[in-house]
Amino acid sequence: MQDSIFSLFQTLLPSFIIAVIAYYFLSSFMKNEERRRRFITVRESQAKTLPTRMAAYERLVLFLERIKPASLVVRTKPGNMTKAEYEQTIVAAIEQEFEHNIAQQIYVSEECWNIIRAATNTTIQKIRQVSMSDKVSTADGLRQAIINELMDKRAPSATAISFLKSEVNDLF
């Protein structure tokens, strides 16, 4: 009886060792195959989404250029408006541009979108601060004050554009 158990053990031991080695190699192969498939899927999806993401970055840079105070006052003439009407027109133009580009947040990081939103809000705030000045009484005066006040300083959108450029560089 003991002899038969020993011979059975001798027969099953090599089979067990081969089974463990086969399981190890098969398991490693399957993990490697899964990683390869995932890599190919990610690479293919990036190839499809990269042009869309680049277009989003381009649109956001265009948006930030358009809301620079110097660009706004050149595009928006005061005409027969009062100071308050001109201020509201400029702020409405910024808000309209922002709403037009709001869907682009899907394609950029959350940090990037927060910086863009902060640049937008800061630009509006600076325009309102200039408008509150007692020195400004007309729409033309407001326009000139915006040009004088904000031309010397770096526009908030310039900082956001710098961040956008760095984020695009990180894609490559």
CSV table of N, CA, C and O in Angstrom, one decimal, residues 123-170:
chain,number,residue,atom,x,y,z
A,123,THR,N,-11.2,89.6,-16.0
A,123,THR,CA,-11.3,90.7,-17.0
A,123,THR,C,-12.6,91.5,-16.8
A,123,THR,O,-12.5,92.7,-16.8
A,124,ILE,N,-13.7,90.8,-16.5
A,124,ILE,CA,-14.9,91.5,-16.2
A,124,ILE,C,-14.8,92.4,-15.0
A,124,ILE,O,-15.2,93.6,-15.0
A,125,GLN,N,-14.1,91.9,-14.0
A,125,GLN,CA,-13.9,92.7,-12.7
A,125,GLN,C,-13.1,93.9,-13.0
A,125,GLN,O,-13.4,95.0,-12.5
A,126,LYS,N,-12.0,93.8,-13.8
A,126,LYS,CA,-11.1,94.9,-14.1
A,126,LYS,C,-11.9,96.0,-14.9
A,126,LYS,O,-11.7,97.2,-14.6
A,127,ILE,N,-12.7,95.5,-15.8
A,127,ILE,CA,-13.5,96.5,-16.6
A,127,ILE,C,-14.5,97.2,-15.7
A,127,ILE,O,-14.6,98.5,-15.8
A,128,ARG,N,-15.1,96.6,-14.8
A,128,ARG,CA,-16.0,97.2,-13.9
A,128,ARG,C,-15.3,98.2,-12.9
A,128,ARG,O,-15.8,99.2,-12.6
A,129,GLN,N,-14.1,97.8,-12.5
A,129,GLN,CA,-13.3,98.7,-11.6
A,129,GLN,C,-13.0,100.0,-12.3
A,129,GLN,O,-13.1,101.1,-11.8
A,130,VAL,N,-12.6,99.9,-13.6
A,130,VAL,CA,-12.2,101.1,-14.4
A,130,VAL,C,-13.5,101.9,-14.6
A,130,VAL,O,-13.4,103.1,-14.5
A,131,SER,N,-14.6,101.3,-14.8
A,131,SER,CA,-15.9,102.0,-15.0
A,131,SER,C,-16.3,102.7,-13.7
A,131,SER,O,-17.0,103.8,-13.8
A,132,MET,N,-15.9,102.2,-12.5
A,132,MET,CA,-16.3,102.9,-11.3
A,132,MET,C,-15.5,104.1,-11.0
A,132,MET,O,-15.9,104.9,-10.1
A,133,SER,N,-14.5,104.4,-11.7
A,133,SER,CA,-13.7,105.5,-11.5
A,133,SER,C,-14.4,106.8,-11.7
A,133,SER,O,-15.2,106.9,-12.6
A,134,ASP,N,-14.2,107.8,-10.8
A,134,ASP,CA,-14.9,109.1,-10.9
A,134,ASP,C,-14.4,109.9,-12.1
A,134,ASP,O,-15.0,110.8,-12.5
A,135,LYS,N,-13.2,109.6,-12.5
A,135,LYS,CA,-12.6,110.3,-13.6
A,135,LYS,C,-13.3,110.0,-15.0
A,135,LYS,O,-13.2,110.8,-15.9
A,136,VAL,N,-14.0,108.9,-15.0
A,136,VAL,CA,-14.6,108.5,-16.3
A,136,VAL,C,-16.1,108.8,-16.2
A,136,VAL,O,-16.8,108.4,-15.3
A,137,SER,N,-16.6,109.6,-17.2
A,137,SER,CA,-18.0,110.0,-17.2
A,137,SER,C,-18.7,109.6,-18.5
A,137,SER,O,-20.0,109.6,-18.5
A,138,THR,N,-18.0,109.4,-19.5
A,138,THR,CA,-18.7,109.0,-20.8
A,138,THR,C,-18.2,107.7,-21.3
A,138,THR,O,-17.2,107.1,-20.8
A,139,ALA,N,-18.9,107.2,-22.3
A,139,ALA,CA,-18.5,105.9,-22.9
A,139,ALA,C,-17.2,106.0,-23.6
A,139,ALA,O,-16.3,105.1,-23.4
A,140,ASP,N,-16.9,107.1,-24.3
A,140,ASP,CA,-15.6,107.3,-24.9
A,140,ASP,C,-14.5,107.4,-23.8
A,140,ASP,O,-13.4,106.9,-24.0
A,141,GLY,N,-14.8,108.0,-22.7
A,141,GLY,CA,-13.9,108.1,-21.6
A,141,GLY,C,-13.6,106.8,-21.0
A,141,GLY,O,-12.5,106.4,-20.7
A,142,LEU,N,-14.6,105.9,-20.9
A,142,LEU,CA,-14.4,104.6,-20.4
A,142,LEU,C,-13.6,103.8,-21.3
A,142,LEU,O,-12.7,103.1,-20.9
A,143,ARG,N,-13.8,103.9,-22.6
A,143,ARG,CA,-13.0,103.2,-23.6
A,143,ARG,C,-11.6,103.6,-23.5
A,143,ARG,O,-10.7,102.7,-23.5
A,144,GLN,N,-11.3,104.9,-23.4
A,144,GLN,CA,-9.9,105.4,-23.3
A,144,GLN,C,-9.3,104.9,-22.0
A,144,GLN,O,-8.1,104.5,-21.9
A,145,ALA,N,-10.1,105.0,-20.9
A,145,ALA,CA,-9.6,104.5,-19.6
A,145,ALA,C,-9.2,103.0,-19.6
A,145,ALA,O,-8.2,102.6,-19.0
A,146,ILE,N,-10.0,102.2,-20.2
A,146,ILE,CA,-9.7,100.8,-20.3
A,146,ILE,C,-8.4,100.6,-21.1
A,146,ILE,O,-7.6,99.8,-20.7
A,147,ILE,N,-8.3,101.3,-22.2
A,147,ILE,CA,-7.1,101.2,-23.0
A,147,ILE,C,-5.9,101.6,-22.1
A,147,ILE,O,-4.8,100.9,-22.1
A,148,ASN,N,-6.0,102.8,-21.5
A,148,ASN,CA,-4.8,103.3,-20.7
A,148,ASN,C,-4.5,102.4,-19.5
A,148,ASN,O,-3.4,102.1,-19.2
A,149,GLU,N,-5.6,102.0,-18.8
A,149,GLU,CA,-5.4,101.3,-17.5
A,149,GLU,C,-4.9,99.9,-17.8
A,149,GLU,O,-4.0,99.4,-17.1
A,150,LEU,N,-5.4,99.2,-18.7
A,150,LEU,CA,-5.1,97.8,-18.9
A,150,LEU,C,-4.1,97.5,-20.0
A,150,LEU,O,-3.7,96.3,-20.1
A,151,MET,N,-3.7,98.5,-20.7
A,151,MET,CA,-2.6,98.2,-21.7
A,151,MET,C,-1.3,98.1,-21.1
A,151,MET,O,-0.4,97.3,-21.5
A,152,ASP,N,-1.0,98.8,-20.0
A,152,ASP,CA,0.3,98.7,-19.3
A,152,ASP,C,0.4,97.4,-18.6
A,152,ASP,O,1.6,96.9,-18.3
A,153,LYS,N,-0.7,96.8,-18.2
A,153,LYS,CA,-0.6,95.6,-17.4
A,153,LYS,C,-0.8,94.4,-18.2
A,153,LYS,O,-1.5,94.5,-19.3
A,154,ARG,N,-0.4,93.2,-17.8
A,154,ARG,CA,-0.6,92.0,-18.5
A,154,ARG,C,-2.1,91.6,-18.3
A,154,ARG,O,-2.6,91.5,-17.2
A,155,ALA,N,-2.7,91.3,-19.4
A,155,ALA,CA,-4.1,90.9,-19.3
A,155,ALA,C,-4.3,89.5,-18.7
A,155,ALA,O,-3.4,88.6,-18.8
A,156,PRO,N,-5.3,89.3,-17.9
A,156,PRO,CA,-5.6,88.0,-17.3
A,156,PRO,C,-5.6,86.9,-18.3
A,156,PRO,O,-5.2,85.7,-18.0
A,157,SER,N,-6.1,87.2,-19.5
A,157,SER,CA,-6.2,86.1,-20.5
A,157,SER,C,-4.8,85.7,-21.0
A,157,SER,O,-4.6,84.6,-21.5
A,158,ALA,N,-3.8,86.6,-20.9
A,158,ALA,CA,-2.4,86.2,-21.3
A,158,ALA,C,-1.9,85.1,-20.4
A,158,ALA,O,-1.2,84.2,-20.9
A,159,THR,N,-2.2,85.2,-19.2
A,159,THR,CA,-1.7,84.1,-18.2
A,159,THR,C,-2.4,82.8,-18.6
A,159,THR,O,-1.8,81.8,-18.6
A,160,ALA,N,-3.7,82.9,-18.9
A,160,ALA,CA,-4.4,81.7,-19.2
A,160,ALA,C,-3.9,81.1,-20.6
A,160,ALA,O,-3.8,79.9,-20.7
A,161,ILE,N,-3.5,82.0,-21.5
A,161,ILE,CA,-3.0,81.5,-22.8
A,161,ILE,C,-1.6,80.8,-22.5
A,161,ILE,O,-1.4,79.7,-23.1
A,162,SER,N,-0.8,81.3,-21.6
A,162,SER,CA,0.4,80.6,-21.3
A,162,SER,C,0.2,79.3,-20.7
A,162,SER,O,0.9,78.3,-21.0
A,163,PHE,N,-0.8,79.1,-19.8
A,163,PHE,CA,-1.1,77.8,-19.3
A,163,PHE,C,-1.6,76.9,-20.3
A,163,PHE,O,-1.3,75.7,-20.4
A,164,LEU,N,-2.5,77.4,-21.3
A,164,LEU,CA,-3.0,76.5,-22.4
A,164,LEU,C,-1.8,76.0,-23.2
A,164,LEU,O,-1.8,74.8,-23.6
A,165,LYS,N,-0.8,76.9,-23.5
A,165,LYS,CA,0.3,76.5,-24.3
A,165,LYS,C,1.1,75.4,-23.6
A,165,LYS,O,1.5,74.4,-24.2
A,166,SER,N,1.3,75.5,-22.3
A,166,SER,CA,2.0,74.5,-21.5
A,166,SER,C,1.3,73.2,-21.5
A,166,SER,O,1.9,72.1,-21.6
A,167,GLU,N,-0.1,73.3,-21.4
A,167,GLU,CA,-0.9,72.0,-21.4
A,167,GLU,C,-0.8,71.3,-22.8
A,167,GLU,O,-0.7,70.1,-22.9
A,168,VAL,N,-0.8,72.1,-23.8
A,168,VAL,CA,-0.7,71.5,-25.2
A,168,VAL,C,0.7,70.9,-25.3
A,168,VAL,O,0.8,69.8,-25.9
A,169,ASN,N,1.7,71.6,-24.8
A,169,ASN,CA,3.1,71.0,-24.9
A,169,ASN,C,3.2,69.7,-24.1
A,169,ASN,O,3.9,68.8,-24.5
A,170,ASP,N,2.4,69.5,-23.1
A,170,ASP,CA,2.4,68.3,-22.3
A,170,ASP,C,1.8,67.1,-23.1
A,170,ASP,O,2.0,66.0,-22.8
